[in-house]
Amino acid sequence: MCGIVGYIGHRDAYPIVIEGFRRLEYRGYDSAGIALFDGTDLKICKTKGKVADLEERSDKEITKTGNVGIGHTRWATHGVPNDVNSHPHLSNSGDLVIIHNGIIENYDSLKQELISRGYTFQSDTDTEVLINLIEDVKKQENVKLGHAVQIALNQVIGAYAIAVFDKNKPEEVVVARLGSPLAIGIGENEDEFFIASDASPFLEYTKNAVYLEDEEMAVIRFHKGIKVRKIKDDSLVPTYVQELQLNLEQIEKGGYEHFMLKEIHEQPKAITDTYRGRLLRNEAIIKMAGVEDNMKKFLNANRIIIVACGTSWHAGLVAEYIFEDLARIPVEVEYASEFRYRNPVITENDVLIAISQSGETADTLAAIKLAKSKGAFVFGVCNVVGSSIARETHAGAYTHAGPEIGVASTKAFTTQITVLTLMALRLARAKGTISSSDFRQHLLELEMIPKKVEKALESDSIIKQIADIYKNSTNCLYLGRGYNFPVALEGALKLKEISYIHAEGYPAAEMKHGPIALIDENMPIVVIATKKGHYEKVVSNIQEIKSRKGKIIGIVTEGDVQVKELADHVIEVPETLESLSPLLTTIPLQLLSYHIAVLLNKNVDQPRNLAKSVTVE
Ligand code: AGP
């Protein structure tokens, strides 16, 4: 989704906004633009393309001075990616300027109203309608900018994070949010303020941040501080300043060629950080405050409904297997986008678990609000601290993966599975559906997973060779059974989203009901065939494929012999319990898709048409 960055203070805004873009570029990237005010002139430069294109153009078109600046990287929703539709947008008078992340759903009716009052429009965007609505209110009601924004937003339906300033009052910037994230960084002694979609653009300047809640706005005045108000009724809201626990190094590439590769290699540490303080093997206990405090809700639940999107949905599928297998709690896994509109049956005896890396995915957020409105208890599993979903849920547990910048989710997936596994084990213990020895063995094995992930990562060079053989494939199938069926889906998604090769994941047994027709000597098939679980059945699936000349890449347990004889290539992973095997079998699939995409010269961290968090539906 779009990225917004802003600054008001004593420094030049241009370099801060541009560097901030780089930290946010993973959010959205089909055009970029900036507005600067230097006390005299309001200068705007915007262009289709990347931040680098904007820099090039700024060099030619504007002087980069000015202590107030707002900028935007765009992921088009209304209006194709081009110069005119890129942000910032100006009001008809040229006095007011805006950047916006989100969608104004009723923009067309507002636009017709404004046209009937003589307003004209350069672009096809909903955002240009909003800034002219604000201008119109300001004129009609003769109110200050902050008040005009508040009144205008009460006429708007949709999602937004905006920053607006008036060149006639440059010491003030007005920001507001509903549905899209917005953080404000507060400089030492409040002599400068930073605005951004998340904290990464201002982390190097300050660790003091205010996260705006939904339906809140703030007037930021240079040398005078911030006033936060409710958009609905303009009532004042106490300003809650948080100290950020994030450091810059965490959001740099750390010597890796891509964020994705760095994040794949960070998984041993991320999984350890995720179970630290929660998995206490010596005491043979699992401690998770969010679960402990709501144990009754979980134990009395009729069922658990898991809602999520994309990779998080795949983690939810793995959770279905482990919650039902170990804790004997019925689980349903739902695509949030379908669940929110399907008029689902939800009761107060249901527990809903919402899984989201970014904590900002619009469909998941909406599914949460729906379930809450029906009285269900909602538990969140998020990676971004302070994100909307983390704040919207009744309770939750963070995955401690650290910032995930590569659009293709990797360490968030394995840390989500780690949190959900800890929850299932805790509930199984509480319900007595797992024996003490089984419980202890799971704790022991889970504690050994980071080391085993390190071992699995050592296959990187073999995987690169296999990637080179299949990089020009046009299709690929991924097969798994049981706990590894969701991993097959995840492997296919990774290949699709970064290499643009069509791929599908299937339960291995489902092959005979159709997909087997696709198999010939040009079709690579990745088969997860680890020892535990349904090994013999998967071996017979491999024989079926073999007899149709399919090319088999087997993900096998170290020391496997049988599949090695049948498959064209094997990638070994260390042995573990079947219920924990997704944490290992995922690793070679992440690396395979990574190397194929790199060999195909794809933009691995920012694949086309994709964004890291999808804040519009
Ligand atoms: C995964 O690689 C993708 N980036 C995407 O499918 C992602 O998992 C999905 O958009 C959900 O995002 P979330 O976990 O931040 O809610």
mmCIF file of C-alpha atoms and ligand atoms in Angstrom, residues 309-313 355-361 364 389 406-410 416 490 493-494 497 610-614, ligand 1:
data_model
loop_
_atom_site.group_PDB
_atom_site.id
_atom_site.type_symbol
_atom_site.label_atom_id
_atom_site.label_comp_id
_atom_site.label_asym_id
_atom_site.label_seq_id
_atom_site.Cartn_x
_atom_site.Cartn_y
_atom_site.Cartn_z
ATOM 1 C CA CYS A 309 -4.838 -13.414 4.206
ATOM 2 C CA GLY A 310 -2.019 -14.733 2.030
ATOM 3 C CA THR A 311 0.898 -16.272 3.881
ATOM 4 C CA SER A 312 -0.741 -15.612 7.238
ATOM 5 C CA TRP A 313 -3.686 -17.701 6.051
ATOM 6 C CA ILE A 355 -3.141 -13.564 12.057
ATOM 7 C CA SER A 356 -1.318 -10.693 10.371
ATOM 8 C CA GLN A 357 2.353 -9.765 9.961
ATOM 9 C CA SER A 358 1.734 -6.092 9.292
ATOM 10 C CA GLY A 359 -1.287 -5.805 11.559
ATOM 11 C CA GLU A 360 -2.777 -3.484 8.946
ATOM 12 C CA THR A 361 -4.461 -5.791 6.421
ATOM 13 C CA THR A 364 -8.457 -9.045 8.415
ATOM 14 C CA ILE A 389 -4.943 -5.201 14.483
ATOM 15 C CA GLY A 406 10.798 -8.018 1.875
ATOM 16 C CA VAL A 407 7.251 -8.153 0.436
ATOM 17 C CA ALA A 408 7.398 -11.947 0.299
ATOM 18 C CA SER A 409 6.771 -13.030 3.877
ATOM 19 C CA THR A 410 9.275 -15.549 5.279
ATOM 20 C CA GLN A 416 3.472 -17.198 13.337
ATOM 21 C CA GLU A 490 3.068 -21.453 0.881
ATOM 22 C CA LEU A 493 2.771 -18.640 -3.250
ATOM 23 C CA LYS A 494 6.438 -17.703 -2.728
ATOM 24 C CA GLU A 497 4.864 -13.713 -6.021
ATOM 25 C CA LEU A 610 2.452 -6.377 -4.771
ATOM 26 C CA ALA A 611 2.690 -4.420 -1.563
ATOM 27 C CA LYS A 612 3.762 -5.421 1.935
ATOM 28 C CA SER A 613 0.544 -4.548 3.703
ATOM 29 C CA VAL A 614 -2.776 -4.379 1.931
HETATM 30 C C1 AGP B 1 3.075 -12.919 1.451
HETATM 31 O O1 AGP B 1 4.352 -13.132 1.046
HETATM 32 C C2 AGP B 1 2.437 -11.722 0.956
HETATM 33 N N1 AGP B 1 3.175 -10.577 1.226
HETATM 34 C C3 AGP B 1 0.980 -11.577 1.350
HETATM 35 O O2 AGP B 1 0.296 -12.704 0.915
HETATM 36 C C4 AGP B 1 0.718 -11.385 2.850
HETATM 37 O O3 AGP B 1 0.954 -12.560 3.529
HETATM 38 C C5 AGP B 1 -0.737 -10.968 3.044
HETATM 39 O O4 AGP B 1 -0.936 -9.753 2.378
HETATM 40 C C6 AGP B 1 -1.110 -10.841 4.513
HETATM 41 O O5 AGP B 1 -0.379 -9.826 5.100
HETATM 42 P P1 AGP B 1 -0.380 -9.673 6.684
HETATM 43 O O6 AGP B 1 0.206 -10.899 7.269
HETATM 44 O O7 AGP B 1 0.456 -8.469 6.931
HETATM 45 O O8 AGP B 1 -1.809 -9.462 7.110
#
